Amino acid sequence: MLTLYEHGNLFDGVQEKLLEEAWFLVDEESGRIVERGQGEFEGKCEKRVDLHSHYVMPGLINAHTHITLDPLKMDSGLHNNVIAATVLAVKHLKQGLLSGVTYIRECGSRFDIDITLSKLVASGELEGVPEIMPSGRAYSMTGGHGDSPNFSFLVDSEDEMRHAIRLGMKNGAQNIKLMASGGVMSRDDYMTQPQLSVAEMKVAVEEAHHKGRLVCAHAQGSAGIKNAIEAGVDSVEHCVYPDDEDIQAMLDKGIFVSPTLSACWGIIGRGGQEIRDYQIEQSKVVWEDFIVNINRVWDAGIPITLSTDAGTPCNGLEETAGELELMVTKLGRTPFEALMTNYHSAQLMRIDQDYGTLEAGKIADFLILKGNPLEDILAVQEKDKAVYKKGKRVNKEAL
């Protein structure tokens, strides 16, 4: 069935302007946009939807998530059970889609649950959730960031890395997540500590790129960032302390940065009783430097993705739009600059031929808002926005 959406104001995802009195035609069978235009539609359709001058924008693409982690119960042993972790993951995915997240890139999942769920989504056996680019388990050194039950492959040599990467890809990983530095989640785990070696990560990149898979690296401190860049990763996650040399190298090599401001802000800005004192202190120490350095990365022209590290403390997948707010209110970026990170997520994930913009031929993943997101970034967080996945509305209580 061909459905016409008309009389709307459309932000197509890449132009810093609205297409006023816009219309677009969706083929509900294929889930794609057939045509797009402005003014009066003169073609044929089976159904018409009047947008009443509301605002339309692409669905959100979160390029860094952890659907098997519970942002409210950080050390829950229950979620080390594969059944409980799966139930949790599906819950988070459903909440994410209802909030406007239509595609995710998972960056570390217990029991390879994301791989199984991504296959169920692709086959149509699991509905009402975003599409998933799965990573399976992350890759960590023994005792390193990510050394948590059923969460990472533990590798301590180049040969172990090669075997683990090949196994992960055999299982179905499309994105390889490496731990290049420490972080803030455990007591003896600091971001200044380099972890996986350059040689180990180069093996991972070599094996993954042979099969056309992505490689990202958790790298917060300077040493980890440098090692990840040298290893040839596709994106640096967090990137708290890059220096000028790192920024130039990322620019030269076409490396993306996924800052995940929400992860740090979730701890210091929204932290609840589950947050450890040392986690709060470590986050507070770096916050101001983090803001300055991500702006340096941004101003250099390195593509920044929409990414939140969802699953970390007080940072749920349904709060993805809050990352856009932080970009505007904390980094001082314009709403358009913040919204462009959504398209950069699609570019990084190599799905921009189908997702990230609202154009003829693209998948019809879109949001309908009351407010103009190019003027007020908080419009993306509207509770009653309409969410469409492949041309079908997924929430009933909407505009």
Short mmCIF file of C-alpha atoms in Angstrom, two decimals:
data_model
loop_
_atom_site.label_atom_id
_atom_site.label_comp_id
_atom_site.label_asym_id
_atom_site.label_seq_id
_atom_site.Cartn_x
_atom_site.Cartn_y
_atom_site.Cartn_z
CA MET A 1 0.00 0.00 0.00
CA LEU A 2 1.20 3.49 -0.88
CA THR A 3 0.72 6.00 1.95
CA LEU A 4 1.16 9.72 1.44
CA TYR A 5 2.36 11.93 4.30
CA GLU A 6 1.62 15.55 3.42
CA HIS A 7 1.57 19.10 4.77
CA GLY A 8 4.63 18.65 6.97
CA ASN A 9 7.91 20.42 7.70
CA LEU A 10 10.69 17.97 6.87
CA PHE A 11 14.26 17.89 8.14
CA ASP A 12 15.86 15.38 5.79
CA GLY A 13 18.86 14.68 8.03
CA VAL A 14 21.57 16.60 6.19
CA GLN A 15 20.25 19.99 5.08
CA GLU A 16 20.31 22.89 7.54
CA LYS A 17 16.81 23.90 6.60
CA LEU A 18 13.29 22.56 6.66
CA LEU A 19 11.45 21.52 3.53
CA GLU A 20 8.18 23.33 4.12
CA GLU A 21 4.79 22.02 2.97
CA ALA A 22 6.61 18.75 2.31
CA TRP A 23 5.19 15.41 1.31
CA PHE A 24 6.65 11.94 0.95
CA LEU A 25 5.16 8.71 -0.36
CA VAL A 26 5.87 5.46 1.48
CA ASP A 27 5.49 1.93 0.13
CA GLU A 28 4.46 0.04 3.26
CA GLU A 29 5.33 -3.32 1.70
CA SER A 30 8.99 -2.45 1.13
CA GLY A 31 9.14 0.08 3.99
CA ARG A 32 10.81 2.62 1.70
CA ILE A 33 10.19 6.18 0.63
CA VAL A 34 9.10 6.18 -3.01
CA GLU A 35 8.96 9.91 -3.69
CA ARG A 36 9.48 13.19 -1.87
CA GLY A 37 8.44 16.70 -2.74
CA GLN A 38 6.86 19.99 -1.71
CA GLY A 39 3.50 21.57 -2.40
CA GLU A 40 0.57 19.56 -3.73
CA PHE A 41 1.01 15.86 -4.49
CA GLU A 42 -0.38 14.99 -7.90
CA GLY A 43 0.22 11.23 -7.98
CA LYS A 44 -1.78 8.24 -6.80
CA CYS A 45 -1.88 6.68 -3.33
CA GLU A 46 -4.16 4.45 -1.27
CA LYS A 47 -3.94 6.41 1.97
CA ARG A 48 -3.21 9.99 3.03
CA VAL A 49 -1.86 11.22 6.38
CA ASP A 50 -2.12 14.94 7.11
CA LEU A 51 0.91 16.03 9.15
CA HIS A 52 -0.77 19.33 10.13
CA SER A 53 2.51 21.26 9.77
CA HIS A 54 4.27 19.04 12.31
CA TYR A 55 7.98 18.30 11.95
CA VAL A 56 9.47 15.15 10.45
CA MET A 57 13.05 13.92 10.94
CA PRO A 58 14.97 10.63 10.52
CA GLY A 59 14.84 7.98 13.22
CA LEU A 60 17.72 7.98 15.69
CA ILE A 61 20.75 5.76 15.05
CA ASN A 62 22.68 5.07 18.26
CA ALA A 63 26.19 3.91 17.37
CA HIS A 64 27.26 2.74 20.86
CA THR A 65 24.96 0.64 23.04
CA HIS A 66 25.03 -2.24 25.56
CA ILE A 67 21.57 -3.76 25.62
CA THR A 68 22.44 -6.56 28.07
CA LEU A 69 23.65 -4.16 30.77
CA ASP A 70 21.22 -2.73 33.30
CA PRO A 71 21.75 1.01 33.88
CA LEU A 72 19.90 0.79 37.21
CA LYS A 73 21.49 -2.36 38.69
CA MET A 74 25.16 -2.24 37.86
CA ASP A 75 26.35 -5.43 39.58
CA SER A 76 23.26 -7.59 39.27
CA GLY A 77 24.31 -11.23 39.16
CA LEU A 78 20.89 -12.08 37.70
CA HIS A 79 21.87 -10.66 34.35
CA ASN A 80 24.79 -13.08 34.11
CA ASN A 81 22.07 -15.62 33.37
CA VAL A 82 21.51 -15.86 29.61
CA ILE A 83 17.71 -15.95 29.89
CA ALA A 84 17.49 -12.97 32.24
CA ALA A 85 19.99 -11.02 30.13
CA THR A 86 17.95 -11.71 26.99
CA VAL A 87 14.72 -10.53 28.64
CA LEU A 88 16.53 -7.37 29.74
CA ALA A 89 17.91 -6.77 26.26
CA VAL A 90 14.51 -7.09 24.58
CA LYS A 91 13.01 -4.74 27.18
CA HIS A 92 15.68 -2.14 26.45
CA LEU A 93 15.23 -2.50 22.70
CA LYS A 94 11.47 -1.98 22.94
CA GLN A 95 11.95 1.09 25.13
CA GLY A 96 14.51 2.42 22.68
CA LEU A 97 12.26 2.12 19.65
CA LEU A 98 9.32 3.76 21.40
CA SER A 99 11.62 6.69 22.22
CA GLY A 100 12.67 7.08 18.58
CA VAL A 101 15.77 4.87 18.27
CA THR A 102 15.35 2.89 15.04
CA TYR A 103 18.84 1.37 14.61
CA ILE A 104 21.70 0.58 16.99
CA ARG A 105 25.30 -0.55 16.84
CA GLU A 106 25.96 -2.79 19.82
CA CYS A 107 29.45 -2.48 21.34
CA GLY A 108 29.65 -5.46 23.69
CA SER A 109 26.91 -7.89 24.64
CA ARG A 110 26.77 -10.71 27.17
CA PHE A 111 26.51 -14.23 25.74
CA ASP A 112 26.46 -12.85 22.14
CA ILE A 113 22.77 -12.11 22.76
CA ASP A 114 22.75 -9.20 20.32
CA ILE A 115 23.83 -11.51 17.49
CA THR A 116 20.87 -13.81 18.04
CA LEU A 117 18.44 -10.91 18.43
CA SER A 118 19.73 -9.23 15.26
CA LYS A 119 19.01 -12.39 13.30
CA LEU A 120 15.50 -12.60 14.75
CA VAL A 121 14.89 -8.97 13.82
CA ALA A 122 16.16 -9.51 10.27
CA SER A 123 13.92 -12.57 9.80
CA GLY A 124 10.86 -10.76 11.14
CA GLU A 125 10.52 -13.06 14.14
CA LEU A 126 11.19 -10.21 16.59
CA GLU A 127 9.21 -7.02 16.01
CA GLY A 128 8.82 -3.74 17.84
CA VAL A 129 12.56 -3.19 18.29
CA PRO A 130 15.32 -1.28 16.45
CA GLU A 131 17.49 -3.00 13.88
CA ILE A 132 20.82 -4.13 15.32
CA MET A 133 24.41 -4.14 14.10
CA PRO A 134 25.74 -6.78 16.53
CA SER A 135 29.19 -7.06 18.08
CA GLY A 136 28.81 -10.10 20.29
CA ARG A 137 31.29 -10.09 23.12
CA ALA A 138 33.93 -7.40 23.42
CA TYR A 139 37.68 -8.14 23.41
CA SER A 140 39.66 -7.38 26.55
CA MET A 141 42.93 -8.32 28.17
CA THR A 142 42.73 -10.43 31.31
CA GLY A 143 41.94 -8.09 34.19
CA GLY A 144 41.19 -5.24 31.83
CA HIS A 145 38.21 -3.05 31.09
CA GLY A 146 35.45 -5.45 30.08
CA ASP A 147 36.75 -8.44 32.05
CA SER A 148 33.27 -9.22 33.32
CA PRO A 149 31.42 -12.56 33.34
CA ASN A 150 30.23 -13.57 29.86
CA PHE A 151 30.91 -10.11 28.46
CA SER A 152 34.32 -10.31 26.76
CA PHE A 153 36.72 -12.65 25.05
CA LEU A 154 39.87 -12.45 27.19
CA VAL A 155 42.94 -12.31 24.98
CA ASP A 156 46.59 -11.92 25.99
CA SER A 157 48.54 -12.41 22.77
CA GLU A 158 48.28 -11.85 19.05
CA ASP A 159 47.46 -15.51 18.42
CA GLU A 160 44.70 -15.49 21.04
CA MET A 161 43.29 -12.34 19.46
CA ARG A 162 43.29 -13.84 15.97
CA HIS A 163 41.45 -16.94 17.16
CA ALA A 164 38.93 -14.92 19.20
CA ILE A 165 38.17 -12.51 16.35
CA ARG A 166 37.65 -15.34 13.90
CA LEU A 167 35.37 -17.06 16.39
CA GLY A 168 33.42 -13.86 17.03
CA MET A 169 32.88 -13.28 13.32
CA LYS A 170 31.92 -16.92 12.83
CA ASN A 171 29.27 -16.37 15.49
CA GLY A 172 27.96 -13.35 13.56
CA ALA A 173 29.70 -10.23 14.88
CA GLN A 174 29.47 -7.31 12.44
CA ASN A 175 31.25 -4.83 14.72
CA ILE A 176 34.39 -5.69 16.70
CA LYS A 177 34.77 -3.92 20.05
CA LEU A 178 38.31 -3.64 21.44
CA MET A 179 39.34 -2.38 24.88
CA ALA A 180 42.36 -0.15 24.27
CA SER A 181 42.37 1.57 27.66
CA GLY A 182 40.99 1.41 31.16
CA GLY A 183 37.84 3.25 32.19
CA VAL A 184 35.85 4.19 35.28
CA MET A 185 33.78 1.09 35.99
CA SER A 186 36.14 -0.83 38.27
CA ARG A 187 38.45 0.22 41.08
CA ASP A 188 41.77 -0.70 39.47
CA ASP A 189 40.84 0.36 35.96
CA TYR A 190 41.92 3.85 34.96
CA MET A 191 41.57 5.50 31.59
CA THR A 192 45.25 6.46 31.63
CA GLN A 193 46.20 2.78 31.46
CA PRO A 194 46.80 1.32 27.99
CA GLN A 195 45.44 -2.22 27.80
CA LEU A 196 45.28 -4.25 24.57
CA SER A 197 48.57 -3.73 22.73
CA VAL A 198 48.97 -2.22 19.28
CA ALA A 199 50.09 -5.60 17.95
CA GLU A 200 47.03 -7.36 19.37
CA MET A 201 44.65 -4.74 18.00
CA LYS A 202 46.32 -4.74 14.57
CA VAL A 203 45.53 -8.44 14.32
CA ALA A 204 41.91 -7.71 15.17
CA VAL A 205 41.70 -4.95 12.55
CA GLU A 206 43.37 -7.11 9.92
CA GLU A 207 41.02 -10.04 10.48
CA ALA A 208 37.89 -7.91 10.71
CA HIS A 209 38.67 -5.79 7.67
CA HIS A 210 39.33 -8.93 5.61
CA LYS A 211 35.64 -9.70 6.07
CA GLY A 212 34.43 -6.12 5.74
CA ARG A 213 33.56 -5.79 9.43
CA LEU A 214 33.90 -2.63 11.55
CA VAL A 215 36.34 -2.21 14.42
CA CYS A 216 35.88 0.24 17.28
CA ALA A 217 38.03 0.80 20.33
CA HIS A 218 37.15 1.92 23.84
CA ALA A 219 39.95 4.46 24.29
CA GLN A 220 39.69 7.23 26.86
CA GLY A 221 43.25 8.10 27.88
CA SER A 222 46.01 9.34 25.60
CA ALA A 223 47.99 6.08 25.42
CA GLY A 224 44.94 4.01 24.52
CA ILE A 225 43.83 6.52 21.89
CA LYS A 226 47.26 6.52 20.23
CA ASN A 227 47.39 2.72 20.22
CA ALA A 228 43.91 2.44 18.72
CA ILE A 229 44.72 4.94 15.97
CA GLU A 230 47.97 3.15 15.14
CA ALA A 231 46.13 -0.16 14.99
CA GLY A 232 43.79 1.26 12.35
CA VAL A 233 40.37 1.14 14.00
CA ASP A 234 37.33 2.65 12.29
CA SER A 235 36.13 4.58 15.33
CA VAL A 236 37.46 5.70 18.68
CA GLU A 237 34.90 5.44 21.47
CA HIS A 238 34.84 8.13 24.20
CA CYS A 239 38.15 9.78 23.18
CA VAL A 240 38.50 11.83 26.36
CA TYR A 241 42.17 12.84 26.09
CA PRO A 242 43.32 13.13 22.45
CA ASP A 243 46.25 15.42 21.69
CA ASP A 244 46.83 17.45 18.53
CA GLU A 245 48.76 14.59 16.92
CA ASP A 246 45.89 12.18 17.59
CA ILE A 247 43.33 14.57 16.14
CA GLN A 248 45.33 15.03 12.96
CA ALA A 249 45.91 11.30 12.62
CA MET A 250 42.18 10.55 13.00
CA LEU A 251 41.39 13.21 10.43
CA ASP A 252 43.96 11.84 7.99
CA LYS A 253 42.78 8.24 8.41
CA GLY A 254 39.06 8.98 8.29
CA ILE A 255 38.45 7.70 11.82
CA PHE A 256 35.13 8.55 13.46
CA VAL A 257 34.71 9.52 17.13
CA SER A 258 31.83 8.36 19.34
CA PRO A 259 32.04 10.59 22.43
CA THR A 260 29.16 9.09 24.48
CA LEU A 261 28.73 12.19 26.64
CA SER A 262 25.72 10.51 28.23
CA ALA A 263 27.92 7.88 29.87
CA CYS A 264 29.87 10.45 31.85
CA TRP A 265 26.84 12.67 32.49
CA GLY A 266 24.78 9.69 33.60
CA ILE A 267 27.22 9.17 36.46
CA ILE A 268 27.79 12.76 37.58
CA GLY A 269 24.53 14.36 36.49
CA ARG A 270 21.91 11.69 37.14
CA GLY A 271 23.71 9.18 39.35
CA GLY A 272 21.64 7.21 41.83
CA GLN A 273 22.40 4.92 44.74
CA GLU A 274 23.91 2.24 42.51
CA ILE A 275 26.80 4.52 41.52
CA ARG A 276 30.06 3.98 43.38
CA ASP A 277 31.83 6.97 44.90
CA TYR A 278 35.02 6.29 42.93
CA GLN A 279 33.04 6.22 39.68
CA ILE A 280 31.56 9.63 40.45
CA GLU A 281 34.94 11.08 41.40
CA GLN A 282 36.71 9.73 38.30
CA SER A 283 33.95 11.10 36.07
CA LYS A 284 33.99 14.54 37.71
CA VAL A 285 37.76 14.79 37.27
CA VAL A 286 37.54 14.41 33.50
CA TRP A 287 34.23 16.11 32.62
CA GLU A 288 35.52 19.62 31.88
CA ASP A 289 38.52 18.28 29.92
CA PHE A 290 36.17 15.95 28.06
CA ILE A 291 34.01 18.87 26.92
CA VAL A 292 37.02 20.88 25.73
CA ASN A 293 38.62 17.95 23.90
CA ILE A 294 35.50 16.75 22.10
CA ASN A 295 34.97 20.29 20.85
CA ARG A 296 38.55 20.26 19.55
CA VAL A 297 37.84 17.00 17.75
CA TRP A 298 34.59 18.42 16.36
CA ASP A 299 36.16 21.68 15.20
CA ALA A 300 38.89 19.74 13.38
CA GLY A 301 36.25 18.19 11.13
CA ILE A 302 36.33 14.63 12.47
CA PRO A 303 32.85 13.07 12.09
CA ILE A 304 31.11 12.73 15.46
CA THR A 305 28.46 10.04 15.86
CA LEU A 306 25.28 9.90 17.90
CA SER A 307 26.33 7.43 20.57
CA THR A 308 25.50 7.10 24.25
CA ASP A 309 27.06 3.96 25.78
CA ALA A 310 23.49 3.01 26.75
CA GLY A 311 23.49 0.49 29.58
CA THR A 312 26.07 2.32 31.67
CA PRO A 313 24.89 3.89 34.96
CA CYS A 314 21.66 5.92 34.72
CA ASN A 315 21.91 5.87 30.93
CA GLY A 316 19.14 3.91 29.23
CA LEU A 317 18.67 3.39 25.50
CA GLU A 318 15.39 5.31 25.71
CA GLU A 319 17.41 8.41 26.70
CA THR A 320 19.36 8.53 23.43
CA ALA A 321 17.93 11.94 22.45
CA GLY A 322 19.47 13.33 25.63
CA GLU A 323 22.88 13.03 23.94
CA LEU A 324 21.75 15.62 21.42
CA GLU A 325 20.75 17.90 24.27
CA LEU A 326 24.19 17.54 25.88
CA MET A 327 25.87 18.44 22.60
CA VAL A 328 23.92 21.68 22.52
CA THR A 329 23.86 22.62 26.22
CA LYS A 330 27.29 21.37 27.30
CA LEU A 331 29.37 21.51 24.11
CA GLY A 332 27.68 24.61 22.73
CA ARG A 333 26.97 23.09 19.32
CA THR A 334 23.99 24.19 17.26
CA PRO A 335 20.94 21.92 16.99
CA PHE A 336 21.84 21.23 13.36
CA GLU A 337 25.39 20.19 14.29
CA ALA A 338 23.99 17.85 16.93
CA LEU A 339 21.44 16.36 14.53
CA MET A 340 24.12 15.72 11.91
CA THR A 341 25.72 13.20 14.27
CA ASN A 342 22.80 10.92 13.48
CA TYR A 343 23.84 10.83 9.83
CA HIS A 344 27.45 10.27 10.85
CA SER A 345 26.31 7.18 12.75
CA ALA A 346 24.80 5.86 9.52
CA GLN A 347 28.03 6.66 7.66
CA LEU A 348 30.21 4.92 10.24
CA MET A 349 27.97 1.85 10.23
CA ARG A 350 27.98 1.88 6.39
CA ILE A 351 24.21 1.89 6.22
CA ASP A 352 23.85 5.44 4.87
CA GLN A 353 22.72 4.12 1.49
CA ASP A 354 19.47 3.13 3.24
CA TYR A 355 19.32 5.02 6.54
CA GLY A 356 20.12 8.38 8.12
CA THR A 357 18.27 10.64 5.68
CA LEU A 358 14.71 10.90 4.39
CA GLU A 359 15.05 10.63 0.62
CA ALA A 360 13.47 8.66 -2.20
CA GLY A 361 14.68 5.08 -2.08
CA LYS A 362 15.65 5.18 1.61
CA ILE A 363 14.06 3.19 4.43
CA ALA A 364 11.12 5.05 5.99
CA ASP A 365 12.39 5.32 9.56
CA PHE A 366 11.15 8.67 10.83
CA LEU A 367 9.82 10.68 13.75
CA ILE A 368 6.95 13.20 13.78
CA LEU A 369 7.38 16.00 16.30
CA LYS A 370 5.36 18.99 17.47
CA GLY A 371 8.44 21.18 17.82
CA ASN A 372 11.11 22.19 15.35
CA PRO A 373 14.32 20.26 16.19
CA LEU A 374 16.45 22.75 14.24
CA GLU A 375 15.35 25.45 16.67
CA ASP A 376 14.88 23.45 19.88
CA ILE A 377 16.82 20.21 20.27
CA LEU A 378 14.51 19.22 23.15
CA ALA A 379 11.79 18.58 20.57
CA VAL A 380 13.44 15.23 19.83
CA GLN A 381 12.66 14.17 23.41
CA GLU A 382 8.91 14.76 23.13
CA LYS A 383 7.05 11.97 24.91
CA ASP A 384 4.15 11.95 22.46
CA LYS A 385 6.12 11.96 19.21
CA ALA A 386 5.10 9.47 16.55
CA VAL A 387 7.73 6.85 15.71
CA TYR A 388 7.75 5.00 12.40
CA LYS A 389 9.87 1.98 11.55
CA LYS A 390 9.93 0.98 7.88
CA GLY A 391 6.84 3.03 7.25
CA LYS A 392 4.76 1.59 10.07
CA ARG A 393 3.92 3.43 13.28
CA VAL A 394 5.22 1.62 16.34
CA ASN A 395 3.60 3.68 19.10
CA LYS A 396 -0.16 4.18 19.39
CA GLU A 397 -0.19 7.10 21.81
CA ALA A 398 1.38 9.63 19.51
CA LEU A 399 0.66 12.71 17.45
#
